[in-house]
mmCIF file of C-alpha atoms and ligand atoms in Angstrom:
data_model
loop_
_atom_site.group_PDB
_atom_site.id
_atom_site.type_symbol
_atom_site.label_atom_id
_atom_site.label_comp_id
_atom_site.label_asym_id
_atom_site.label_seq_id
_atom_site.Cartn_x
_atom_site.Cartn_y
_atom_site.Cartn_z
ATOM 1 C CA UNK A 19 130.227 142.806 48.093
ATOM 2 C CA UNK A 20 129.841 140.716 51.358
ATOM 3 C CA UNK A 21 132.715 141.200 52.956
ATOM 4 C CA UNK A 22 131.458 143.768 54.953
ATOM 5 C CA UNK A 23 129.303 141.102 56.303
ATOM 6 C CA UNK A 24 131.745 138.541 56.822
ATOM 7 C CA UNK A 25 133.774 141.159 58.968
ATOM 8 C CA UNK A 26 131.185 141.563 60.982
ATOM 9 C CA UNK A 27 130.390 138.057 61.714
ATOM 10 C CA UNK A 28 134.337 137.759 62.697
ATOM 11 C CA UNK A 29 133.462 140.673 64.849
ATOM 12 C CA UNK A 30 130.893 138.913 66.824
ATOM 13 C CA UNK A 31 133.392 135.832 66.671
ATOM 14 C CA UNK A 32 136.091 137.733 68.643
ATOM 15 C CA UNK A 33 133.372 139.149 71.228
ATOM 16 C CA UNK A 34 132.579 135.673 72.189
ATOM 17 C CA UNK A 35 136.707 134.403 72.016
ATOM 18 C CA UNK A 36 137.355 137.134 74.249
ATOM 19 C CA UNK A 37 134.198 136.943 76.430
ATOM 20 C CA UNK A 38 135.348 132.992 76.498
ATOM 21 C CA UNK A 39 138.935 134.075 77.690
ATOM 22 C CA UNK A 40 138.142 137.145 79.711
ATOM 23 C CA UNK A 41 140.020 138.966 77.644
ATOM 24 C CA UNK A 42 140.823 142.728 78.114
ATOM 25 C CA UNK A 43 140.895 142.876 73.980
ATOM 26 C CA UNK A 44 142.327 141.600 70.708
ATOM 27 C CA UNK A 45 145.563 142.129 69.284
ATOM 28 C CA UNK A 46 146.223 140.545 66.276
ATOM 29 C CA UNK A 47 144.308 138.176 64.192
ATOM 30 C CA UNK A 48 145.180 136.143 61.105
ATOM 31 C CA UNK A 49 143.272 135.371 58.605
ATOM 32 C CA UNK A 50 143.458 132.114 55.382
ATOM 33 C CA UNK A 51 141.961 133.392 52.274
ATOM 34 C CA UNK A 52 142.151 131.553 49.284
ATOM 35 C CA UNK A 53 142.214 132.676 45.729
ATOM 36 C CA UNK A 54 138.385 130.862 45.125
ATOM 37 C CA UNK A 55 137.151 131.857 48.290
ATOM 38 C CA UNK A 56 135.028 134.727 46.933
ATOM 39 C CA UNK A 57 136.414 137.518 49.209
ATOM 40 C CA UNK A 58 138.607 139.945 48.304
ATOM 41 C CA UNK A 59 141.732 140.540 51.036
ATOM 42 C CA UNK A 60 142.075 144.380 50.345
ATOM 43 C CA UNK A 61 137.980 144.809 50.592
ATOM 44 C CA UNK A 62 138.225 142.761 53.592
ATOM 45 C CA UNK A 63 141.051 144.508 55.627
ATOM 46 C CA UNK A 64 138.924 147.838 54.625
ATOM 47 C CA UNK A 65 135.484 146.360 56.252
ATOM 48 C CA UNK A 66 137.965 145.692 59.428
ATOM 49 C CA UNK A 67 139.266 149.036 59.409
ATOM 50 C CA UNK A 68 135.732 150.397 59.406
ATOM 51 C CA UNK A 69 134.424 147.919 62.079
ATOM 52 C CA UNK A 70 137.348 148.402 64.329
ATOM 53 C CA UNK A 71 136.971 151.591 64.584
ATOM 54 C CA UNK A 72 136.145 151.294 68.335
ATOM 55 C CA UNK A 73 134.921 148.081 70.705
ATOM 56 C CA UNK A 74 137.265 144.933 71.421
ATOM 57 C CA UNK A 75 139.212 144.971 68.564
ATOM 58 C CA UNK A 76 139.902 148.619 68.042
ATOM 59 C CA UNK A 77 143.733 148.823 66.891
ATOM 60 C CA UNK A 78 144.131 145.244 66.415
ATOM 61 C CA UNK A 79 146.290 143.890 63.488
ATOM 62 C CA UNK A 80 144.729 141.990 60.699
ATOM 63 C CA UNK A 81 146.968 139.838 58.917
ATOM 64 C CA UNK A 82 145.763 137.934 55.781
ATOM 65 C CA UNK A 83 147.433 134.876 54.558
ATOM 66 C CA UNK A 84 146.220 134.833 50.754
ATOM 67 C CA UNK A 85 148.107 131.191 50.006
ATOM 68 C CA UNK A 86 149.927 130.291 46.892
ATOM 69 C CA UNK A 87 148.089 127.437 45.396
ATOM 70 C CA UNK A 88 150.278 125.218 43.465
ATOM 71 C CA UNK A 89 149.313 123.659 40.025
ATOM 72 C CA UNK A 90 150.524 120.543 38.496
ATOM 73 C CA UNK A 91 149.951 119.881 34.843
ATOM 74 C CA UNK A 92 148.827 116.245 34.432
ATOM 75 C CA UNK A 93 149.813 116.336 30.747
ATOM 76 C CA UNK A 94 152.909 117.569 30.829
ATOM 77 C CA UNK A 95 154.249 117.817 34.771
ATOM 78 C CA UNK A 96 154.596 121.607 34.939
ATOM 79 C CA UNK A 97 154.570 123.007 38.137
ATOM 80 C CA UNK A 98 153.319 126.811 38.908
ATOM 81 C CA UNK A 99 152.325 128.523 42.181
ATOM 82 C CA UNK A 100 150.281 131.301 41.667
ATOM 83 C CA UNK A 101 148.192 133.918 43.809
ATOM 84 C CA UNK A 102 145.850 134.015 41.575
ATOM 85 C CA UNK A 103 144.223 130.835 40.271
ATOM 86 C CA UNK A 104 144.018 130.446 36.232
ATOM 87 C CA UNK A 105 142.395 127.563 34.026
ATOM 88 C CA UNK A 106 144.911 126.350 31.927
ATOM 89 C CA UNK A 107 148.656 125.215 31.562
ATOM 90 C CA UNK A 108 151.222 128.084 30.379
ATOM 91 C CA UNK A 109 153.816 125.383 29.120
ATOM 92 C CA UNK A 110 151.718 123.370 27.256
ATOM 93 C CA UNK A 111 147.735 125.156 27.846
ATOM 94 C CA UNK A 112 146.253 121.894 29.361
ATOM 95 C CA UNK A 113 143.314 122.559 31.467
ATOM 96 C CA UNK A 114 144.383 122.388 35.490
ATOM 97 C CA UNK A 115 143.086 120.637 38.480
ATOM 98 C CA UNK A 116 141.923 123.240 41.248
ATOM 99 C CA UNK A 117 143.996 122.677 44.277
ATOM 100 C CA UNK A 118 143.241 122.362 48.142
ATOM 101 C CA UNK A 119 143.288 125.344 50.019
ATOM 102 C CA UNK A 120 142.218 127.480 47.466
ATOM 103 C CA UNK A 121 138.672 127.858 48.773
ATOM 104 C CA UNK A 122 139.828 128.964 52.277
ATOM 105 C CA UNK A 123 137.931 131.217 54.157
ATOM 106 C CA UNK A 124 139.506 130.689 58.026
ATOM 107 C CA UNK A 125 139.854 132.123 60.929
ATOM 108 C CA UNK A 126 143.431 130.631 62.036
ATOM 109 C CA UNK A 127 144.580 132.704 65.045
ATOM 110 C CA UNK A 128 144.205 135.817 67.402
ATOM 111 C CA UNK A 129 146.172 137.249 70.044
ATOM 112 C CA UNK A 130 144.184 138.060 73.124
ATOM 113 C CA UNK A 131 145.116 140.669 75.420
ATOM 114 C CA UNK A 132 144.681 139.380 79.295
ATOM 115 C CA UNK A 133 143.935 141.330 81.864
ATOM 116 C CA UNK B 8 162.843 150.683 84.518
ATOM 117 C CA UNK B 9 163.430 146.994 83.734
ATOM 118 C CA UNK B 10 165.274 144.909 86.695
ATOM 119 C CA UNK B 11 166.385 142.634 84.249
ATOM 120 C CA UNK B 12 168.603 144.862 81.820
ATOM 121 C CA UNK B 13 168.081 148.157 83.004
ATOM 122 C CA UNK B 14 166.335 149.201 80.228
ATOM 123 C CA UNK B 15 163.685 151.739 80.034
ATOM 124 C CA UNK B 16 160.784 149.803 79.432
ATOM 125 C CA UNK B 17 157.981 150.530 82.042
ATOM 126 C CA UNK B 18 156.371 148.024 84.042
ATOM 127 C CA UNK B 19 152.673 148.177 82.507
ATOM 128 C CA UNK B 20 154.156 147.152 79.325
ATOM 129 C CA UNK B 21 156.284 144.222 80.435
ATOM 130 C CA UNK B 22 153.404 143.024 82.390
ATOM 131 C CA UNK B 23 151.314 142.878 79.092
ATOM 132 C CA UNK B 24 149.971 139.118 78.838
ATOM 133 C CA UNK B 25 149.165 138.065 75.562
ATOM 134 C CA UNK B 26 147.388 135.087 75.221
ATOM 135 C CA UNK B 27 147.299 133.205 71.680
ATOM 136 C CA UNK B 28 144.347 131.221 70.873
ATOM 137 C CA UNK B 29 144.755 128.797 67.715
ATOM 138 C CA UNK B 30 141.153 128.529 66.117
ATOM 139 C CA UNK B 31 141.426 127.106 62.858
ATOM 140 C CA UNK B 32 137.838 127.867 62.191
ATOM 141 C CA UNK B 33 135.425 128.501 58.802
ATOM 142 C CA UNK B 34 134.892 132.423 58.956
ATOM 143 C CA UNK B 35 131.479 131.291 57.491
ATOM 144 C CA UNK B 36 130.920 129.175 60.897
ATOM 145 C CA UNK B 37 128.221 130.962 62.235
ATOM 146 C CA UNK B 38 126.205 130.700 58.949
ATOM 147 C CA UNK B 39 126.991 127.111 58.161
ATOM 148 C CA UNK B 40 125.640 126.328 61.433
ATOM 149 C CA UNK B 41 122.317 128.319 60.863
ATOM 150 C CA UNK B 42 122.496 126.218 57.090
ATOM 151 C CA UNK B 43 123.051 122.997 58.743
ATOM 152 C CA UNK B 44 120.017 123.706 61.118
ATOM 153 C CA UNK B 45 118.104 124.501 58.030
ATOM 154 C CA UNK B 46 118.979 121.876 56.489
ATOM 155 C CA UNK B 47 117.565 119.338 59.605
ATOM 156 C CA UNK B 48 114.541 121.172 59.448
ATOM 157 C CA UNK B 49 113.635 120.719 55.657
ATOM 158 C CA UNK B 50 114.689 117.045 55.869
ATOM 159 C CA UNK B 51 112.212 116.570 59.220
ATOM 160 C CA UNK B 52 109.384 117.570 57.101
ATOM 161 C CA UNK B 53 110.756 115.500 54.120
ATOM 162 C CA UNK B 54 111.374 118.864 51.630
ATOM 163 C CA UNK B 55 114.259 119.120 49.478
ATOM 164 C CA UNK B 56 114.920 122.395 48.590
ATOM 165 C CA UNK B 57 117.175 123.968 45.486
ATOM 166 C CA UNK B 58 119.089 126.880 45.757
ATOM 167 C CA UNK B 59 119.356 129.080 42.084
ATOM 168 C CA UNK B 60 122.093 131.547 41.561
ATOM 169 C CA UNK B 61 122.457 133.792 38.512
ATOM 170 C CA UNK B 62 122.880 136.935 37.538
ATOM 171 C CA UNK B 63 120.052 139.765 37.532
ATOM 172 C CA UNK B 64 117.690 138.879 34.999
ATOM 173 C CA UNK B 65 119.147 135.283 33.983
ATOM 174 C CA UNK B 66 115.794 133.827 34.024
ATOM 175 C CA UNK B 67 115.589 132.371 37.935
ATOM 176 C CA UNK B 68 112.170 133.695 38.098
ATOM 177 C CA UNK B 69 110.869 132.198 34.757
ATOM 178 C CA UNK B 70 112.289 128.921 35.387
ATOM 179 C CA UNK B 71 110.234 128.625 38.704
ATOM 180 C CA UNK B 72 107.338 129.798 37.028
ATOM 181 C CA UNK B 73 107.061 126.717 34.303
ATOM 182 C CA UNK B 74 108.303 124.364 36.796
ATOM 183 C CA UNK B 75 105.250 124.914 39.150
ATOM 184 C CA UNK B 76 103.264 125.078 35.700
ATOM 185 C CA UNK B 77 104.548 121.776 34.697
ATOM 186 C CA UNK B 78 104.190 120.454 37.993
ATOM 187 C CA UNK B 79 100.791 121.436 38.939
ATOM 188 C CA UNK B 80 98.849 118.746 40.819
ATOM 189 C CA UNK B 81 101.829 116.612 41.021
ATOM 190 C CA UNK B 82 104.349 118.074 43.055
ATOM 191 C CA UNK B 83 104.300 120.977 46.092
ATOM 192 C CA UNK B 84 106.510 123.931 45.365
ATOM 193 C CA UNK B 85 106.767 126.867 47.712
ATOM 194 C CA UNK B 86 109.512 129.248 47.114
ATOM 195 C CA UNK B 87 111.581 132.089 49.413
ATOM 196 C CA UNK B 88 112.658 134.868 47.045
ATOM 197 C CA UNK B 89 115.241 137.538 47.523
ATOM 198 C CA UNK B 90 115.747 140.674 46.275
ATOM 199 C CA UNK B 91 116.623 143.886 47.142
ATOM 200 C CA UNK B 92 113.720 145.761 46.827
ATOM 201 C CA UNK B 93 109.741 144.900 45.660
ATOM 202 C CA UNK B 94 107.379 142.178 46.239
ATOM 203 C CA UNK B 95 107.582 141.509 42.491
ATOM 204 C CA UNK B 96 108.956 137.748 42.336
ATOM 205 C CA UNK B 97 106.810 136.863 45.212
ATOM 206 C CA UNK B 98 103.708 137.498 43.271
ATOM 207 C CA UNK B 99 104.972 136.515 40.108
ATOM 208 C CA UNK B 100 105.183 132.585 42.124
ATOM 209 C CA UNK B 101 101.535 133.503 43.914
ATOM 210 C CA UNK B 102 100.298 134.188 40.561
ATOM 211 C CA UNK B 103 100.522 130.821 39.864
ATOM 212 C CA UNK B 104 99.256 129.350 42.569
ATOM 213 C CA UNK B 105 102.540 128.449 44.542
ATOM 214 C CA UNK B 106 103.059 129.972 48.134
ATOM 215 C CA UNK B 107 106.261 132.525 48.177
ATOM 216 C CA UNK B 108 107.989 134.436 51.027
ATOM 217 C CA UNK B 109 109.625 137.479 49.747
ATOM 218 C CA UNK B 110 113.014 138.637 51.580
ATOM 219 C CA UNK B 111 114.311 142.213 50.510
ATOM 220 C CA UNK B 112 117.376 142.294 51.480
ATOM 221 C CA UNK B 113 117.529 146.286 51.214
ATOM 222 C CA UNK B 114 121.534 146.636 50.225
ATOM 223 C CA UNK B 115 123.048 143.496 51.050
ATOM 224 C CA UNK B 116 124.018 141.292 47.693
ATOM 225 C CA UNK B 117 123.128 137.661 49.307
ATOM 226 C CA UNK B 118 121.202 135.695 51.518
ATOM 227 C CA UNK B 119 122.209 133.979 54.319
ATOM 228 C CA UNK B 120 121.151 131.329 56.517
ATOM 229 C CA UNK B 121 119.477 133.423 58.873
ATOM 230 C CA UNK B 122 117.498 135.656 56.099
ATOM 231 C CA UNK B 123 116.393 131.925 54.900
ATOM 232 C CA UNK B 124 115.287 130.118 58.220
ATOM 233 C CA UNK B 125 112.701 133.251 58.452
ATOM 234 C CA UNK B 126 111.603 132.453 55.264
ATOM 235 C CA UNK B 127 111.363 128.720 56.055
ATOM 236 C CA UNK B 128 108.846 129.831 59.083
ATOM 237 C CA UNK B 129 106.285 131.675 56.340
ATOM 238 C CA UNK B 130 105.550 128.265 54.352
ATOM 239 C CA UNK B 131 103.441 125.277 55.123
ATOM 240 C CA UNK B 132 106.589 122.799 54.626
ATOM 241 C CA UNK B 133 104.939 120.292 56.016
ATOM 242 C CA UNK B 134 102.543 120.815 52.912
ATOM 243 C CA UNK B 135 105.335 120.549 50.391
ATOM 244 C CA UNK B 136 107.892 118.448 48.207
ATOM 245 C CA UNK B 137 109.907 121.429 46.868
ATOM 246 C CA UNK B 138 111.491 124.699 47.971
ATOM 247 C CA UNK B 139 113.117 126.718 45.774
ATOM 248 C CA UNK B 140 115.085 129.599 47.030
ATOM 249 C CA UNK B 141 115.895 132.195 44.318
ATOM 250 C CA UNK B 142 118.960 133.824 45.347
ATOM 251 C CA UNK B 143 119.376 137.539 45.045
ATOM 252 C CA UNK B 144 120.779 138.490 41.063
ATOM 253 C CA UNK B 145 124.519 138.618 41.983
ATOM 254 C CA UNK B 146 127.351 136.467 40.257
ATOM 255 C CA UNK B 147 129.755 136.235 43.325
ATOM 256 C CA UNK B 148 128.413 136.717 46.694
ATOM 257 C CA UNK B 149 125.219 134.234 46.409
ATOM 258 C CA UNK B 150 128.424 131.266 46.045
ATOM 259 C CA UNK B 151 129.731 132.161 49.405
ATOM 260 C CA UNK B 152 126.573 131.197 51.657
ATOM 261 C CA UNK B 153 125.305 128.084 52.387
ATOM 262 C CA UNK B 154 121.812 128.187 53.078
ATOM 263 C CA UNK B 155 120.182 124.628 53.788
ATOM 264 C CA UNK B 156 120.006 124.052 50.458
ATOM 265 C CA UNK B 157 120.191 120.550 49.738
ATOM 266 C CA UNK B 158 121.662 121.668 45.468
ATOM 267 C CA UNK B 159 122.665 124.507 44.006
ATOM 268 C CA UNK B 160 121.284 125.164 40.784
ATOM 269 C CA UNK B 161 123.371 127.963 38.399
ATOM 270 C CA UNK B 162 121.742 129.831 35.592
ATOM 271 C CA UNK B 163 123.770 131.487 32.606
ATOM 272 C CA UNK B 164 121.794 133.202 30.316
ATOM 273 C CA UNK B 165 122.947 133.597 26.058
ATOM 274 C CA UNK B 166 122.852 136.816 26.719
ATOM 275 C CA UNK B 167 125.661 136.684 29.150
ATOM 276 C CA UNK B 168 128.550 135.810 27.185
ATOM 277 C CA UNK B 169 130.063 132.351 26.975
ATOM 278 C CA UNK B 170 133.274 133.031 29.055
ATOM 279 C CA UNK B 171 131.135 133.912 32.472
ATOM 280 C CA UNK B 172 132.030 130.705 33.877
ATOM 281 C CA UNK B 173 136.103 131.792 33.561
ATOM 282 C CA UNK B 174 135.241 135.387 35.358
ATOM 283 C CA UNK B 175 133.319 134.047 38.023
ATOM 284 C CA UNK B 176 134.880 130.555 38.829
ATOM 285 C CA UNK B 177 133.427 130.539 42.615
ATOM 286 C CA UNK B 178 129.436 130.393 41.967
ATOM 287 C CA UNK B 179 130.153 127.883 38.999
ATOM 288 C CA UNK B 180 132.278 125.880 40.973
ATOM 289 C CA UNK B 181 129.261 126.142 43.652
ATOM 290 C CA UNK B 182 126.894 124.463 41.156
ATOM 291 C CA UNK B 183 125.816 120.935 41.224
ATOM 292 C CA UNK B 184 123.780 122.020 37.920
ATOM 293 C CA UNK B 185 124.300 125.031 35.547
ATOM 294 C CA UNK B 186 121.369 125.876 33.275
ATOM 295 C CA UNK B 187 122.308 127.752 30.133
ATOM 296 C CA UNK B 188 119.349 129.108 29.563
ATOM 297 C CA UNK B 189 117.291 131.656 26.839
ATOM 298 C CA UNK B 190 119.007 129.798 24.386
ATOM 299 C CA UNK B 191 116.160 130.169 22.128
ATOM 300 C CA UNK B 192 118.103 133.731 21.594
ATOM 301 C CA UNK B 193 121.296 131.973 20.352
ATOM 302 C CA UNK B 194 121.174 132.827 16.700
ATOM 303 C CA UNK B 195 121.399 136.504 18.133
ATOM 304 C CA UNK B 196 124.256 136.137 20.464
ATOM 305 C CA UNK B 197 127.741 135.038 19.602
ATOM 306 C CA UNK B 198 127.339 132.379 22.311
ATOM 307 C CA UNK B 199 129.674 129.435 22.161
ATOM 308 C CA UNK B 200 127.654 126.733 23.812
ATOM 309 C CA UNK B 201 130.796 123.801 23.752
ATOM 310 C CA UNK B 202 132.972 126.575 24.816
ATOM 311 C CA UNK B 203 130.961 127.454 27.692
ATOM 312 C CA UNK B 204 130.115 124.270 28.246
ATOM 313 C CA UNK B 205 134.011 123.307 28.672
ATOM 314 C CA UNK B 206 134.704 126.186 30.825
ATOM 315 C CA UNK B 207 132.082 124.788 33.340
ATOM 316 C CA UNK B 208 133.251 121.184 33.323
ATOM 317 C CA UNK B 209 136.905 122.387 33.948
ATOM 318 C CA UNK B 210 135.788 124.254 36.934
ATOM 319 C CA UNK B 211 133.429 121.718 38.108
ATOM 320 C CA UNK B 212 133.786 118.063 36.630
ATOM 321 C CA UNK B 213 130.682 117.325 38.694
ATOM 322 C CA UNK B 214 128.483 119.863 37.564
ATOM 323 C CA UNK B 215 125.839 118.595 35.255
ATOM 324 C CA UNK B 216 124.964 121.304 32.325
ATOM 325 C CA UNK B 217 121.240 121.635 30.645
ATOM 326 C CA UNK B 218 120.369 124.247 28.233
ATOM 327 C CA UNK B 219 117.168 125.677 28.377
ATOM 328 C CA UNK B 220 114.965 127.839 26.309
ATOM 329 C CA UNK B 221 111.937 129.546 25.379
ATOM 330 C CA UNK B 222 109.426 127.553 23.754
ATOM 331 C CA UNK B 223 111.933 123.974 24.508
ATOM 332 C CA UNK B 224 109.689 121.590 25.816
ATOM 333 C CA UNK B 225 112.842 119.231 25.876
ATOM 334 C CA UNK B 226 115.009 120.747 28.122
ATOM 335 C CA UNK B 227 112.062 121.700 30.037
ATOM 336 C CA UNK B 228 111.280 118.122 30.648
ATOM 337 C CA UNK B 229 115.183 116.669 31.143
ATOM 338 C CA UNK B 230 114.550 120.002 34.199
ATOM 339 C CA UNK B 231 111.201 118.672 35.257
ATOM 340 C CA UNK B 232 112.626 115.159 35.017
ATOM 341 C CA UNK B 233 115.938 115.904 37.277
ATOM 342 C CA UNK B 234 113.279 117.980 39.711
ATOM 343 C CA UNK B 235 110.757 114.963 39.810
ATOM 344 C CA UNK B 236 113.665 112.592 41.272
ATOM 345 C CA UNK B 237 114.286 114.893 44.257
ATOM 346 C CA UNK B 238 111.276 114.155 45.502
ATOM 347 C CA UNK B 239 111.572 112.452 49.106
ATOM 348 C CA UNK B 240 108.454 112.203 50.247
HETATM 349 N N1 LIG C 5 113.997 135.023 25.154
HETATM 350 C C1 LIG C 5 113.957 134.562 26.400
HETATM 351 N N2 LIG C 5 113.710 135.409 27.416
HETATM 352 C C2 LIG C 5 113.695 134.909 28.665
HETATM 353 C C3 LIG C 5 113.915 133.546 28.963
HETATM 354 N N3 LIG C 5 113.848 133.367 30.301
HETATM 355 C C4 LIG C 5 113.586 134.578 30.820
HETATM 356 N N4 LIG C 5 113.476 135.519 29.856
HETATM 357 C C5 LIG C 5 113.207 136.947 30.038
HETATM 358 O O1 LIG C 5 114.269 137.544 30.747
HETATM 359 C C6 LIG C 5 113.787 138.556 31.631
HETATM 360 C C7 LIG C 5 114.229 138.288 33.056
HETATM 361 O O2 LIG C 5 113.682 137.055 33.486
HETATM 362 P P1 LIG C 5 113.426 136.715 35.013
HETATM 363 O O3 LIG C 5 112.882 135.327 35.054
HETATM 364 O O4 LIG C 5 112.650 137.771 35.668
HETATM 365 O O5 LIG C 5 114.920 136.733 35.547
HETATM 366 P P2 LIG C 5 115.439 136.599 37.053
HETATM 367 O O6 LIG C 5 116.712 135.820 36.996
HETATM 368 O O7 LIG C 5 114.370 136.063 37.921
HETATM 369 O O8 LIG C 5 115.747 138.122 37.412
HETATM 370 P P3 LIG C 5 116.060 138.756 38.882
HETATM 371 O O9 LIG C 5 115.171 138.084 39.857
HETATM 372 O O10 LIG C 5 115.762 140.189 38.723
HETATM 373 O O11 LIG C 5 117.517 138.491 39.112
HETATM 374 C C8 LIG C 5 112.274 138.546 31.481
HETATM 375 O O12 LIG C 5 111.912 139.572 30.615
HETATM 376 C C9 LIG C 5 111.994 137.180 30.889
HETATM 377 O O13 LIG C 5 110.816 137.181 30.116
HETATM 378 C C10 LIG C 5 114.150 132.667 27.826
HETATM 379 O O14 LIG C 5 114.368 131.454 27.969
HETATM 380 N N5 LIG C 5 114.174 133.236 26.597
HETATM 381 MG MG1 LIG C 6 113.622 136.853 39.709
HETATM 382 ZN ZN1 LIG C 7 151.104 121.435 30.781
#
C-alpha cells in the first residue's frame, strides 16, 4: 500500500511550510480524500501516527475529509450521496456518471504553531 | 492567571499563536512535479513513452517482448522495468535486443517519478522513439503516480476474472487503453468479454479496449498499429 509513502511526502511538505513560516511546529492538518483517490483514510491516519512519532509534527491532529460524492441518475433523476462510490443506479440500476471531487487527494490546511 | 476573566489559564498558553495556512494543494505535488519534469525531458528528445499497469503476471512483460519483435528495425524501444526484486524483466527486454533499466523497488508497490527519472538517465533517449515503463504488478498503487508518461496502458488478463475493472475502479479509470489480454485462454475461463468490456467503458468512456492473445496476429497488429502512430520523431 503507498500510503506510507504519501505520508511521508506530506511529511517533507510540512518541514518546508513550517521552515517557510518559521514555525515552532504543526498542529493540525486536514486532509481531502476522495472515494477514487486510491488511498485508504484509516491506512493513512496509521502511516501519520507512525511518522509523527517525533519531529515537527509530533502530536499534531490529522483530520480527513473523505467527501460525499453525489450521484445523479441521467435516466431516471435519482439522487444519492454516498461515501463510497458504486457503478450503477439503485432506483432504476442505470450505470452512473463519476462525480468531481471524487479523485481528491489534497492537502487543504494546517495549523502552524509560531514561535 | 488571566487579566481578562480571572481565570486560571497560564500565560504560556494564552500566548500560543497559531497561524493557519490555507494550501489547497495535490498531496501528490512533489511527484507530479518530478512527472512533469519527466515529461519535458522525453518530449526534448522527441520520445513518447507508455506507462503499463496490471496485475503480477498479466502479461506486461510479454507484450513488450512482441512489440520490440514486431518492431525490429522500424522503431526504437528502450524500456525501465520495475519490480521488487531480480533483474529478470530487464533481460527478458535485452534478450531481444532492446536496452532496459531495471528498478527494484525492494518493498514499495509503485514507482514514482523519482524511481523513473533515474531510469530515464540509463537509456540513450536520444537514440529512441519508444519508452515503455512496466509498472511494478500491483492493481491499485501503480494508478496513483504519475510518472512522465505521456499514456497509460492497462492490462487484464482472462485469467483475472471479468469484474476486475468494478474492484479496482482507480487504475482502470487511469487507463487511456486497457488490453484484455491471454484471451487465447478464454474457452478455459468463464470470462465475460462484453461484460468486462462494459465495466471499463462505464468507468472510463475514454478508454479504448483491445483484446489480445497468444498466437493473434490481429490484435497484435491493431497494438502495433496504435504504437506506430505515437511515433514523434
Ligand atoms: N496463454 C497465454 N499466456 C500468456 C500470455 N501472455 C503472457 N502469458 C504468460 O503469462 C505469464 C506471465 O507473463 P509476463 O509477461 O511475465 O507477465 P508480467 O505482467 O510481465 O508479470 P510481472 O512483471 O511479474 O508482473 C508467463 O508465463 C507468460 O508466458 C497470453 O497471451 N496467453
Ligand atoms: Mg513483467
Ligand atoms: Zn436511475
Amino acid at each position: 500500500m503507498h500510503e506510507l509513502s504519501l505520508i511521508q511526502g506530506l511529511m517533507n511538505r510540512l518541514e518546508e511550510v513550517v521552515k517557510e513560516n518559521k514555525a515552532k511546529r504543526v498542529k493540525s492538518i486536514w486532509l481531502k480524500v476522495g472515494p477514487l483517490s486510491g488511498a485508504e483514510p484509516q491506512l493513512l491516519k496509521e502511516a501519520f501516527n507512525f511518522f509523527s512519532k517525533d519531529g515537527i509534527a509530533a502530536g499534531a491532529e490529522l483530520h480527513i475529509d473523505s467527501p460525499l460524492v453525489t450521484l445523479k441518475c441521467d435516466k431516471c433523476g435519482a439522487e444519492a450521496q454516498r461515501e463510497y462510490f458504486t457503478l450503477s443506479c439503485t432506483e432504476c440500476g442505470a450505470g452512473l456518471p463519476i462525480s468531481d471531487g471524487s479523485e481528491a487527494l489534497m492537502l487543504e490546511q494546517l495549523e502552524l504553531e509560531m514561535e | 492567571m488571566c487579566d481578562t476573566c480571572g481565570c486560571a489559564i497560564t500565560d504560556d498558553v494564552l500566548e500560543e499563536k497559531i497561524l493557519t495556512v490555507e494550501l489547497l494543494e495535490d498531496l501528490m505535488l512533489e511527484n507530479n512535479r518530478q512527472a512533469e519534469s519527466n515529461r519535458q525531458h522525453l518530449d526534448k528528445e522527441g520520445v513518447f513513452c507508455i506507462n503499463l499497469m496490471s496485475s503480477p503476471g498479466s502479461g506486461k512483460t510479454t507484450l513488450l517482448e512482441r512489440t520490440i519483435d514486431a518492431l525490429s528495425g522500424k522503431v526504437k524501444i528502450g524500456v525501465i522495468e520495475g519490480d521488487l526484486e531480480t533483474e529478470n524483466d530487464a533481460q527478458r527486454i535485452r534478450a531481444k535486443g532492446a536496452p532496459a533499466f531495471q528498478i527494484t523497488t525492494g518493498t514499495a508497490c509503485h514507482l514514482d517519478a523519482k524511481m523513473v527519472h533515474r531510469g530515464l538517465h540509463h537509456l540513450p533517449l536520444n537514440e529512441l522513439d519508444l519508452v515503455f515503463i512496466e509498472n511494478i504488478g500491483n492493481l491499485v498503487c501503480p494508478a496513483a503516480y504519475a510518472l512522465g508518461e505521456h499514456i497509460n496502458v492497462t492490462l487484464l488478463a482472462v485469467t483475472e476474472g471479468d469484474d476486475k475493472a468494478m474492484k479496482y475502479p482507480v487504475i482502470f479509470r487511469a487507463a487511456d487503453m486497457v488490453i484484455i489480454t491471454k484471451t487465447d485462454l478464454l474457452p478455459y475461463c468463464d470470462f465475460d468479454v462484453q461484460k468486462a468490456e462494459k465495466s471499463i467503458k462505464l468507468l472510463n468512456p475514454k478508454a479504448q479496449v483491445l483484446m489480445l492473445g497468444k498466437g493473434d496476429e490481429k490484435g497484435l497488429d491493431e497494438w502495433i498499429d496504435f504504437c506506430a502512430k505515437k511515433i514523434v520523431k
